[in-house]
């Protein structure tokens, strides 16, 4: 994991978050970007007559697919094959990368359309290590590839980069000094990447949805790169998580209505492709071969557990924008393919380790903004809490923390002891005095907050007296 | 992994989750009544407004005026080459006559098509459907209908008879389902295009014309 401002050397999310928060330029960029994305999205939703209903339909379409994923996945596979596509099955990230590399070898360079699933399996590293050249064609992803960085956001991967940084990176690649003007930079990138679109031998994409009823891949992009990647090369390889299966095309329409609104504030992205097979004999162009690589990587074992809702995710990135933690620490601090609130859950699913299960679940204030903004109404705070509970049940918290909570539980279960503890607390607090009280409290807590004085009369006593009054 | 053990894992997990699986029969999808109703009378105006909002450019012309309009667009953009779909409506525009001085790039050989279309200025096609709700046009595949002509052209110009505009995005589902070749096989690719290609990757500033066309011109054919 590399990131800006020396995040590479940092230990876990806590260290990386500390570094990110200290970076004022990053915080300003994050505040501006997330604010703008939220505002654009809200405006786009306002154009729907009944947005609650639209979100409800989108969720229903996804939920119906997941509750019967066995049936719909099998149907999807059968229909893809009927349509002349090849389907491959990858149990984990390593297997998926091996399959794609095997399919892509000896066919020239790979041109890629933006895909989070390929990030999840670290496909670029795998391809390059086997000597297969790979070029990202989404503008933001391309610049990050040149800068050897990972995406910092699901939808706007380079939102932490300034125009000047874009100019520097693209300029260095093409050997020219470029002005700090987005339009000029896009023109330069277009010219350079055009060469790749013309010569690319294999197109690799993700899939936003897979339609079971027809065996169709749905792919959305704004830049038109998705259409070029899936139309020009002889071979198209699509990597798709199994949870992306949607039973019907009508369900996809319900999802499209909320996806772009939520992700980029558009009613629909510029290009929505429905791919139902390779070029037919009478068609002038299109790939000769389409390979669909289905990725499990922790998804199947999440079905039906209390984390299942995370599989509803359509990767719009809205929960990142709304999250007060993401707004301050940005995507790289999470140290995972998936940042933000959904990233806390998705990382525990695809990369179950000490950090994702015991540390990351605490990178949330549980304020509920993510749940509120989610276009498929995923109850993220509930799942984050459940991850914390799981980590406690497995005995992960430090001994001191466990002892304190055990003591608290002991006291809370005994009203007489609780009353006594309150009285004792108030007595000692007054004895020490407000200004010294803070030095007794937990330092991490009181560094940025006040520890208030314990009231003279406990609430319970006050309440009992108040009730006695006529 | 083989198909069977892969699917078996999903099946086994759903079986374990028993209760969660109930109440949602695989063949009884939730009802999805259309949430977007556009009155018949407002259809065309709605489409024009949404196309504009998405960055597309609209030209209202009669069928007879269309070739001259395309020539005018080409002149204004110093176009030197064009390629067109071989569909009945596009063929009826007699483009060779309408665009003197422009070189036509024949679609022809598939293996060299990308190289030959690299310098394509005007890609001229037709839309079989349009959606008022989002200002989108639908590009359908078939004989003579090259996808790359619409993706590599600097300017995408398409003709759309006004009666092909429908109200709602829900029509896309029916179009995709029904887009089949003579053997009843689904065709390869249906594209829903909403405005020219665009990006907001640089500090969220909108720039149109990235990898796809720089401009999208819709010639709406009215009588």
XYZ file of C-alpha atoms in Angstrom:
693
model
C 0.000 0.000 0.000
C 1.474 3.282 -0.980
C -0.083 6.624 -0.417
C 0.804 10.268 -0.324
C 2.630 11.951 2.483
C 4.604 8.961 3.704
C 1.604 6.826 4.595
C 3.558 3.831 3.379
C 5.617 3.508 6.532
C 2.674 3.711 8.925
C 1.454 0.752 11.001
C -2.316 0.460 10.997
C -5.355 2.640 10.346
C -4.781 4.604 13.575
C -1.289 5.688 12.551
C -2.308 6.422 8.978
C -5.331 8.395 10.183
C -3.108 10.497 12.434
C -0.849 11.351 9.505
C -3.792 12.121 7.236
C -5.458 14.421 9.754
C -2.202 16.339 10.173
C -2.143 16.999 6.420
C -4.090 20.216 5.970
C -4.024 20.187 2.190
C -5.543 16.691 2.167
C -8.237 17.681 4.645
C -9.200 20.678 2.561
C -9.332 18.565 -0.613
C -11.478 15.968 1.135
C -13.868 18.496 2.621
C -14.374 20.213 -0.742
C -14.761 17.013 -2.733
C -17.096 15.169 -0.400
C -19.195 18.298 0.105
C -19.585 18.819 -3.622
C -20.436 15.176 -4.275
C -23.096 15.200 -1.555
C -24.631 18.400 -2.892
C -24.721 17.132 -6.497
C -26.244 13.858 -5.405
C -28.955 15.540 -3.326
C -29.894 17.709 -6.299
C -30.095 14.700 -8.615
C -32.364 12.827 -6.198
C -34.637 15.853 -6.040
C -35.553 15.229 -9.687
C -37.206 11.944 -8.732
C -40.865 12.317 -7.776
C -40.562 9.793 -4.946
C -36.974 9.052 -3.989
C -37.836 6.868 -1.007
C -39.817 4.623 -3.264
C -37.031 4.564 -5.845
C -34.518 3.533 -3.165
C -36.917 0.934 -1.830
C -37.258 -0.598 -5.290
C -33.498 -0.633 -5.799
C -33.013 -2.432 -2.509
C -35.811 -4.886 -3.226
C -34.223 -5.782 -6.555
C -30.840 -6.505 -4.925
C -32.301 -8.281 -1.922
C -34.383 -10.595 -4.060
C -31.249 -11.617 -5.906
C -29.219 -12.233 -2.758
C -31.885 -14.183 -0.895
C -32.007 -16.584 -3.843
C -28.454 -16.209 -5.020
C -28.021 -19.960 -5.558
C -30.838 -20.005 -8.109
C -29.997 -16.727 -9.829
C -26.256 -17.315 -9.978
C -26.814 -20.672 -11.637
C -29.294 -19.099 -14.033
C -26.861 -16.287 -14.808
C -24.083 -18.770 -15.583
C -26.355 -20.890 -17.786
C -27.569 -17.864 -19.748
C -24.061 -16.459 -20.192
C -22.996 -19.781 -21.672
C -26.079 -19.819 -23.885
C -25.043 -16.364 -25.096
C -21.636 -17.675 -26.084
C -19.624 -16.355 -23.147
C -17.148 -18.414 -21.126
C -17.626 -18.462 -17.359
C -14.824 -19.089 -14.847
C -15.082 -19.611 -11.106
C -12.624 -18.118 -8.626
C -12.893 -19.038 -4.948
C -10.497 -16.316 -3.827
C -8.428 -13.349 -4.992
C -5.375 -15.416 -5.910
C -7.351 -17.798 -8.082
C -9.141 -14.938 -9.840
C -5.838 -13.225 -10.645
C -4.379 -16.484 -11.966
C -7.394 -17.080 -14.208
C -7.281 -13.571 -15.682
C -3.506 -13.766 -16.243
C -3.847 -17.124 -17.964
C -6.587 -15.772 -20.264
C -4.752 -12.537 -21.014
C -1.277 -13.868 -21.814
C 0.235 -13.748 -25.300
C -2.319 -11.273 -26.632
C -0.509 -7.980 -26.225
C -1.294 -5.311 -23.692
C -4.299 -5.275 -21.375
C -6.470 -2.152 -21.352
C -8.613 -1.763 -18.289
C -11.823 0.002 -17.480
C -12.209 1.065 -13.842
C -13.117 -1.837 -11.582
C -12.997 -2.201 -7.799
C -13.059 -6.008 -8.052
C -9.774 -5.964 -9.990
C -8.315 -3.733 -7.262
C -9.534 -6.235 -4.688
C -7.570 -9.081 -6.308
C -4.519 -6.837 -7.048
C -4.795 -7.734 -10.695
C -2.332 -5.158 -12.036
C 0.499 -6.472 -9.870
C -0.289 -10.029 -10.944
C -0.330 -9.125 -14.655
C 2.881 -7.102 -14.474
C 4.679 -9.840 -12.540
C 3.904 -12.189 -15.424
C 5.232 -9.695 -17.931
C 1.800 -8.616 -19.200
C 1.543 -4.873 -19.768
C -1.597 -3.308 -18.268
C -2.930 0.212 -18.723
C -5.702 1.799 -16.684
C -7.893 3.899 -18.988
C -10.109 5.743 -16.519
C -8.444 9.147 -16.235
C -8.176 9.140 -12.445
C -7.043 5.513 -12.312
C -4.477 6.108 -15.057
C -2.924 9.025 -13.196
C -2.815 6.961 -10.005
C -1.205 4.086 -11.897
C 1.460 6.488 -13.182
C 1.944 7.860 -9.651
C 2.058 4.307 -8.232
C -0.821 4.999 -5.886
C -4.052 3.217 -5.035
C -7.528 4.734 -5.465
C -8.634 6.894 -2.526
C -12.343 6.746 -3.344
C -14.606 4.168 -4.963
C -16.043 6.571 -7.562
C -13.582 9.482 -7.682
C -10.296 7.579 -7.293
C -7.974 10.600 -7.432
C -10.035 13.110 -5.495
C -7.048 13.809 -3.250
C -4.944 15.024 -6.211
C -4.846 18.655 -7.276
C -4.967 19.909 -10.864
C -1.280 20.789 -10.529
C -0.458 17.214 -9.554
C -2.446 15.897 -12.531
C -0.506 18.273 -14.795
C 2.818 17.127 -13.371
C 2.076 13.405 -13.646
C 0.557 13.464 -17.146
C 3.194 15.939 -18.333
C 5.996 13.687 -17.191
C 4.417 10.696 -18.968
C 4.100 12.433 -22.329
C 7.211 14.558 -21.957
C 5.559 17.956 -22.148
C 4.849 20.807 -19.781
C 1.091 21.020 -19.366
C -1.017 23.903 -18.069
C -3.026 23.541 -14.868
C -6.246 23.425 -16.835
C -8.508 20.363 -16.554
C -9.719 20.609 -20.169
C -6.164 20.745 -21.549
C -5.117 17.854 -19.327
C -8.060 15.746 -20.500
C -7.138 16.471 -24.120
C -3.552 15.369 -23.510
C -4.686 12.202 -21.734
C -7.164 11.453 -24.513
C -4.460 11.625 -27.156
C -2.073 9.408 -25.197
C -4.642 6.783 -24.188
C -6.095 6.695 -27.692
C -2.955 4.811 -28.758
C -3.641 2.223 -26.076
C -7.264 1.805 -27.176
C -6.096 1.219 -30.737
C -3.459 -1.404 -29.923
C -4.784 -3.036 -26.711
C -5.111 -6.799 -27.155
C -7.308 -7.635 -24.176
C -9.989 -5.553 -22.517
C -10.515 -6.067 -18.794
C -13.515 -4.628 -16.986
C -15.585 -5.197 -13.912
C -19.351 -5.467 -14.035
C -21.839 -3.287 -12.225
C -24.509 -5.948 -12.500
C -24.995 -9.385 -14.003
C -28.533 -10.102 -15.144
C -29.673 -13.651 -14.425
C -32.738 -13.619 -16.675
C -30.723 -12.915 -19.859
C -27.056 -13.570 -19.011
C -26.182 -9.914 -19.549
C -23.336 -7.869 -18.085
C -24.156 -4.265 -17.241
C -21.238 -1.848 -17.300
C -21.403 1.873 -16.662
C -18.772 4.534 -17.335
C -18.723 8.249 -18.031
C -15.531 8.615 -20.009
C -16.472 6.139 -22.730
C -13.484 3.976 -21.851
C -15.722 1.092 -20.804
C -17.257 0.999 -24.268
C -13.850 1.119 -25.969
C -12.345 -1.549 -23.712
C -15.261 -3.914 -24.379
C -15.619 -3.181 -28.116
C -12.103 -2.894 -29.558
C -9.947 -5.816 -28.370
C -10.503 -9.375 -29.579
C -10.913 -10.607 -26.000
C -12.976 -9.109 -23.199
C -12.533 -10.368 -19.640
C -15.039 -9.220 -17.026
C -14.384 -9.786 -13.336
C -17.556 -9.820 -11.272
C -18.286 -10.504 -7.591
C -21.036 -13.121 -7.274
C -23.200 -10.706 -5.257
C -23.662 -8.505 -8.343
C -26.223 -10.880 -9.829
C -29.610 -9.199 -10.264
C -32.528 -11.455 -11.221
C -34.208 -9.269 -13.847
C -33.554 -6.399 -16.251
C -36.394 -4.482 -14.603
C -34.473 -4.733 -11.353
C -31.414 -3.292 -13.090
C -33.458 -0.305 -14.272
C -34.556 0.343 -10.682
C -30.886 0.230 -9.643
C -29.672 2.461 -12.466
C -32.138 5.124 -11.322
C -30.333 5.471 -7.999
C -26.750 4.455 -8.825
C -25.545 7.466 -10.817
C -27.611 9.874 -8.748
C -25.931 8.580 -5.650
C -22.432 8.209 -7.055
C -21.907 11.279 -9.203
C -25.128 13.286 -9.078
C -26.155 12.364 -12.621
C -29.499 10.890 -13.649
C -27.597 8.290 -15.618
C -23.924 7.910 -16.485
C -22.920 8.767 -20.063
C -22.543 5.123 -21.101
C -24.533 2.182 -19.837
C -23.649 -0.965 -21.787
C -25.719 -4.140 -21.758
C -23.348 -6.864 -22.949
C -25.061 -10.137 -23.857
C -22.308 -11.944 -25.680
C -19.417 -11.726 -28.130
C -19.757 -10.304 -31.625
C -22.433 -12.133 -33.615
C -21.468 -13.350 -37.082
C -23.337 -10.547 -38.868
C -22.071 -7.711 -36.651
C -19.163 -5.556 -37.839
C -17.225 -5.343 -34.560
C -17.047 -6.377 -30.926
C -14.894 -8.981 -29.157
C -14.651 -12.552 -30.432
C -14.441 -13.897 -26.907
C -15.943 -12.846 -23.611
C -14.797 -14.421 -20.362
C -16.736 -13.803 -17.180
C -14.683 -14.495 -14.059
C -16.950 -14.925 -11.038
C -15.305 -13.978 -7.761
C -16.331 -15.342 -4.369
C -13.523 -14.220 -2.020
C -15.546 -14.284 1.205
C -18.892 -13.376 -0.334
C -20.660 -16.743 -0.137
C -19.827 -17.206 3.544
C -21.302 -13.754 4.272
C -24.742 -14.726 2.932
C -27.320 -15.045 5.685
C -24.934 -13.842 8.412
C -25.517 -10.558 10.209
C -23.142 -8.938 7.696
C -25.175 -10.032 4.652
C -26.537 -6.545 3.954
C -23.093 -5.379 2.857
C -23.568 -7.586 -0.216
C -26.349 -5.239 -1.341
C -23.727 -2.553 -2.000
C -23.679 -1.076 -5.516
C -20.343 0.742 -4.985
C -21.660 4.282 -5.392
C -19.359 5.746 -2.749
C -22.071 7.875 -1.109
C -21.335 6.505 2.369
C -17.727 7.657 2.004
C -18.842 11.191 1.198
C -21.273 11.304 4.118
C -18.928 9.789 6.703
C -17.331 12.249 9.162
C -14.387 9.872 9.543
C -13.759 9.490 5.787
C -14.183 13.243 5.338
C -11.205 13.761 7.641
C -8.863 10.846 6.968
C -9.562 10.066 3.286
C -9.326 6.732 1.531
C -5.656 5.792 1.840
C -5.726 5.808 5.633
C -7.999 2.756 5.567
C -5.209 0.786 3.916
C -7.753 -1.285 2.033
C -9.295 -1.516 -1.433
C -12.594 -0.472 0.083
C -12.497 2.642 2.298
C -15.244 4.399 4.235
C -18.105 2.828 6.168
C -18.768 0.111 3.582
C -15.020 -0.472 3.524
C -15.052 -1.411 7.205
C -17.453 -4.249 6.440
C -16.098 -5.206 3.021
C -12.501 -5.357 4.261
C -13.449 -7.707 7.086
C -15.124 -9.863 4.426
C -12.415 -9.993 1.766
C -9.381 -9.617 4.055
C -10.236 -11.037 7.482
C -7.249 -10.211 9.707
C -6.458 -8.597 13.060
C -6.685 -5.034 11.719
C -9.902 -5.461 9.727
C -11.688 -7.332 12.521
C -10.485 -5.651 15.701
C -9.161 -2.190 14.794
C -11.029 -0.907 11.729
C -14.553 -1.359 13.195
C -13.646 1.459 15.584
C -13.041 3.942 12.746
C -16.656 5.054 12.977
C -18.616 7.408 15.180
C -21.794 5.368 14.518
C -23.536 8.629 13.626
C -25.736 6.903 11.052
C -25.078 9.282 8.137
C -24.009 6.330 5.958
C -27.222 4.435 6.612
C -29.285 7.485 5.834
C -27.593 8.253 2.514
C -27.229 4.703 1.195
C -29.319 4.247 -1.994
C -30.017 0.623 -1.050
C -30.468 1.463 2.642
C -27.707 -0.706 4.068
C -27.696 -0.477 7.860
C -23.955 0.039 8.140
C -23.836 1.198 11.795
C -25.561 -2.005 12.884
C -22.974 -4.094 11.081
C -20.055 -2.041 12.391
C -21.378 -2.577 15.919
C -21.765 -6.256 15.247
C -18.131 -6.461 14.087
C -17.088 -4.809 17.346
C -19.220 -7.248 19.338
C -17.714 -10.173 17.468
C -14.227 -8.943 18.214
C -15.099 -8.676 21.922
C -16.635 -12.153 21.918
C -13.400 -13.497 20.470
C -11.522 -11.889 23.337
C -9.573 -9.458 21.173
C -9.653 -6.267 23.281
C -6.737 -5.736 25.683
C -6.955 -7.225 29.201
C -7.335 -3.842 30.932
C -10.262 -2.846 28.711
C -11.925 -6.200 29.280
C -11.490 -5.856 33.050
C -12.944 -2.339 33.112
C -16.016 -3.410 31.179
C -16.389 -6.477 33.394
C -16.336 -4.228 36.453
C -18.823 -1.824 34.894
C -21.165 -4.707 34.110
C -20.789 -5.990 37.650
C -21.776 -2.592 39.086
C -24.613 -1.958 36.611
C -26.230 -5.267 37.523
C -26.442 -4.304 41.207
C -28.539 -1.152 41.816
C -27.321 -0.727 45.438
C -23.706 -0.859 44.302
C -24.451 1.531 41.425
C -26.002 4.083 43.843
C -23.060 3.741 46.169
C -20.595 4.191 43.295
C -22.383 7.355 42.150
C -22.212 8.906 45.599
C -18.582 7.931 45.973
C -17.773 9.348 42.528
C -19.409 12.694 43.288
C -17.593 12.883 46.597
C -14.159 12.264 45.096
C -14.785 14.565 42.154
C -15.577 17.478 44.463
C -12.589 16.603 46.591
C -10.220 16.746 43.591
C -11.840 19.775 41.950
C -12.686 20.350 38.309
C -9.305 21.513 37.061
C -7.507 18.459 38.396
C -10.223 16.032 37.465
C -9.076 15.941 33.862
C -5.667 14.612 34.750
C -7.306 11.516 36.251
C -9.422 10.795 33.215
C -8.355 8.833 30.135
C -5.877 11.071 28.280
C -6.955 10.080 24.767
C -10.475 11.135 25.636
C -9.739 14.395 27.472
C -7.157 15.660 24.973
C -9.902 17.169 22.864
C -12.854 17.001 25.242
C -13.809 18.176 28.706
C -14.524 15.756 31.516
C -17.518 17.362 33.207
C -17.926 17.680 36.968
C -20.073 14.998 38.558
C -23.351 16.566 39.700
C -23.847 17.132 43.444
C -27.204 15.425 43.398
C -27.332 12.256 41.311
C -30.078 12.203 38.690
C -31.785 9.253 40.349
C -32.095 11.087 43.635
C -33.302 14.245 41.879
C -35.865 12.253 39.874
C -37.180 10.449 42.957
C -37.594 13.757 44.823
C -39.262 15.396 41.857
C -41.801 12.565 41.647
C -42.622 12.896 45.349
C -43.560 16.544 44.859
C -47.305 17.133 44.231
C -12.486 -23.945 -9.029
C -15.078 -25.989 -10.896
C -18.589 -24.752 -11.376
C -20.311 -27.322 -9.196
C -18.334 -26.912 -5.947
C -18.409 -23.140 -6.472
C -22.213 -23.052 -6.701
C -22.467 -25.647 -3.922
C -20.804 -23.249 -1.473
C -23.485 -20.648 -2.170
C -26.237 -23.233 -1.892
C -24.881 -24.640 1.376
C -24.527 -21.218 2.964
C -28.085 -20.236 2.023
C -29.369 -23.552 3.383
C -27.541 -22.909 6.667
C -29.097 -19.459 6.842
C -32.502 -21.165 6.433
C -34.928 -18.665 7.908
C -33.339 -15.745 6.061
C -33.919 -17.476 2.766
C -37.663 -17.874 3.228
C -40.285 -15.469 1.985
C -38.483 -14.543 -1.206
C -39.302 -17.014 -3.929
C -36.757 -16.888 -6.763
C -39.399 -16.572 -9.438
C -41.503 -13.974 -7.679
C -39.492 -10.770 -8.052
C -40.697 -7.735 -6.120
C -43.148 -5.554 -8.058
C -41.376 -2.490 -9.443
C -44.074 -0.063 -10.590
C -42.654 2.765 -12.658
C -41.738 5.674 -10.403
C -41.325 8.104 -13.283
C -44.470 9.140 -15.137
C -44.141 11.677 -17.933
C -47.367 12.816 -19.596
C -47.608 11.953 -23.293
C -47.890 15.605 -24.303
C -44.649 16.620 -22.565
C -42.585 13.766 -23.934
C -40.610 15.580 -26.616
C -39.957 18.698 -24.564
C -38.865 16.561 -21.635
C -36.425 14.636 -23.824
C -34.945 17.805 -25.294
C -34.447 19.328 -21.860
C -32.791 16.215 -20.427
C -30.569 15.734 -23.474
C -29.362 19.298 -23.020
C -28.810 18.786 -19.299
C -26.619 15.764 -20.112
C -24.534 17.880 -22.495
C -26.037 16.653 -25.767
C -26.904 19.069 -28.580
C -30.298 18.953 -30.218
C -31.221 19.965 -33.768
C -34.832 19.864 -34.908
C -34.882 19.153 -38.634
C -37.068 17.530 -41.219
C -35.811 14.454 -42.968
C -35.057 16.520 -46.049
C -33.008 19.037 -44.052
C -30.947 16.417 -42.201
C -28.121 15.891 -44.756
C -27.474 19.633 -45.028
C -27.431 19.928 -41.250
C -24.831 17.170 -40.972
C -22.735 18.897 -43.647
C -22.979 22.161 -41.714
C -21.868 20.473 -38.458
C -18.947 18.878 -40.290
C -17.849 22.175 -41.871
C -17.998 24.042 -38.575
C -15.686 21.429 -37.022
C -13.330 21.161 -39.965
C -14.193 17.489 -40.338
C -12.247 15.565 -42.961
C -13.512 12.022 -42.492
C -16.774 10.315 -41.714
C -18.091 6.824 -41.161
C -21.717 5.830 -41.000
C -23.963 2.969 -40.073
C -25.344 0.916 -42.882
C -28.934 1.095 -41.650
C -31.916 1.995 -43.851
C -32.502 5.409 -42.280
C -28.840 6.470 -42.393
C -28.491 5.131 -45.941
C -31.494 7.216 -46.998
C -29.548 10.392 -46.128
C -27.233 9.843 -49.162
C -24.248 11.037 -47.172
C -21.703 10.798 -50.021
C -23.652 13.445 -51.874
C -24.325 15.492 -48.756
C -20.726 15.540 -47.568
C -18.556 16.352 -50.560
C -14.907 16.736 -49.703
C -15.132 14.365 -46.748
C -13.524 10.959 -47.017
C -15.744 8.073 -46.069
C -14.044 5.408 -43.982
C -15.647 2.102 -44.857
C -16.220 -0.128 -41.873
C -15.148 -3.276 -43.734
C -12.303 -5.392 -42.356
C -12.752 -5.895 -38.659
C -9.151 -6.577 -37.730
C -7.883 -3.228 -38.988
C -10.997 -1.261 -38.076
C -9.573 0.406 -34.964
C -6.522 1.737 -36.788
C -8.588 3.045 -39.657
C -11.110 4.747 -37.375
C -8.431 6.440 -35.269
C -8.745 9.624 -37.325
C -12.539 9.520 -37.539
C -14.207 12.913 -37.289
C -17.912 12.273 -37.817
C -19.586 9.052 -36.759
C -23.101 9.050 -38.175
C -25.702 6.656 -36.791
C -29.314 6.404 -35.793
C -31.069 5.802 -32.497
C -33.764 3.135 -32.426
C -35.127 4.407 -29.137
C -34.765 7.439 -26.926
C -35.705 7.932 -23.294
C -37.253 11.233 -22.197
C -36.697 10.575 -18.490
C -32.915 10.771 -18.819
C -32.348 12.289 -22.272
C -30.722 9.044 -23.385
C -30.494 7.412 -26.791
C -30.206 3.675 -27.390
C -27.676 2.275 -29.848
C -28.585 -1.191 -31.056
C -26.154 -3.641 -32.663
C -26.715 -5.492 -35.895
C -25.424 -5.818 -39.443
C -23.765 -2.596 -40.589
C -23.918 -1.068 -37.117
C -20.374 -0.626 -35.868
C -19.906 0.154 -32.180
C -16.481 1.645 -32.736
C -17.921 4.241 -35.119
C -19.882 5.625 -32.165
C -17.021 5.261 -29.670
C -13.978 6.482 -31.612
C -15.565 9.372 -33.558
C -14.661 12.878 -32.414
C -18.243 13.904 -33.066
C -21.158 11.527 -32.851
C -24.074 12.652 -34.994
C -27.232 10.623 -34.937
C -30.688 10.844 -36.387
C -33.712 10.219 -34.230
C -37.234 10.217 -35.661
C -39.311 12.005 -33.021
C -41.786 9.136 -32.698
C -39.032 6.906 -31.309
C -38.927 8.853 -28.050
C -40.455 6.972 -25.139
C -41.078 8.219 -21.622
C -39.350 5.954 -19.187
C -36.064 4.170 -18.520
C -38.065 0.984 -17.949
C -38.215 0.622 -21.750
C -34.530 -0.324 -21.707
C -35.357 -3.679 -20.113
C -37.729 -4.573 -22.953
C -35.308 -3.390 -25.634
C -32.436 -5.491 -24.248
C -34.682 -8.545 -23.907
C -35.954 -8.141 -27.451
C -32.679 -7.317 -29.201
C -32.041 -10.647 -30.932
C -30.636 -11.918 -34.206
C -32.506 -14.068 -36.718
C -31.808 -17.213 -34.713
C -33.417 -15.675 -31.657
C -30.049 -15.234 -29.958
C -29.487 -12.086 -27.909
C -27.365 -9.548 -29.762
C -23.995 -8.612 -28.337
C -24.414 -5.130 -26.975
C -27.030 -2.477 -26.318
C -25.664 0.922 -25.330
C -27.645 3.570 -23.506
C -25.853 6.837 -24.260
C -26.567 9.934 -22.197
C -24.643 12.926 -23.504
C -21.019 13.023 -24.673
C -18.228 11.291 -22.757
C -17.247 13.167 -19.630
C -15.070 13.128 -16.544
C -14.922 14.879 -13.197
C -11.732 13.155 -12.076
C -9.718 16.380 -11.828
C -10.899 18.153 -8.696
C -14.507 17.295 -9.602
C -14.500 19.768 -12.479
C -16.678 18.592 -15.334
C -14.903 18.183 -18.668
C -16.716 16.714 -21.669
C -15.000 14.758 -24.414
C -12.722 12.229 -22.754
C -12.284 8.897 -24.546
C -15.583 8.816 -26.368
C -16.989 11.569 -28.604
C -16.254 15.205 -27.747
C -19.773 16.153 -28.764
C -23.079 14.356 -29.217
C -25.463 15.796 -31.797
C -29.017 14.513 -32.022
C -30.870 15.383 -35.213
C -34.480 15.006 -34.165
C -36.493 14.331 -37.303
C -39.824 16.110 -37.230
C -42.377 16.403 -39.998
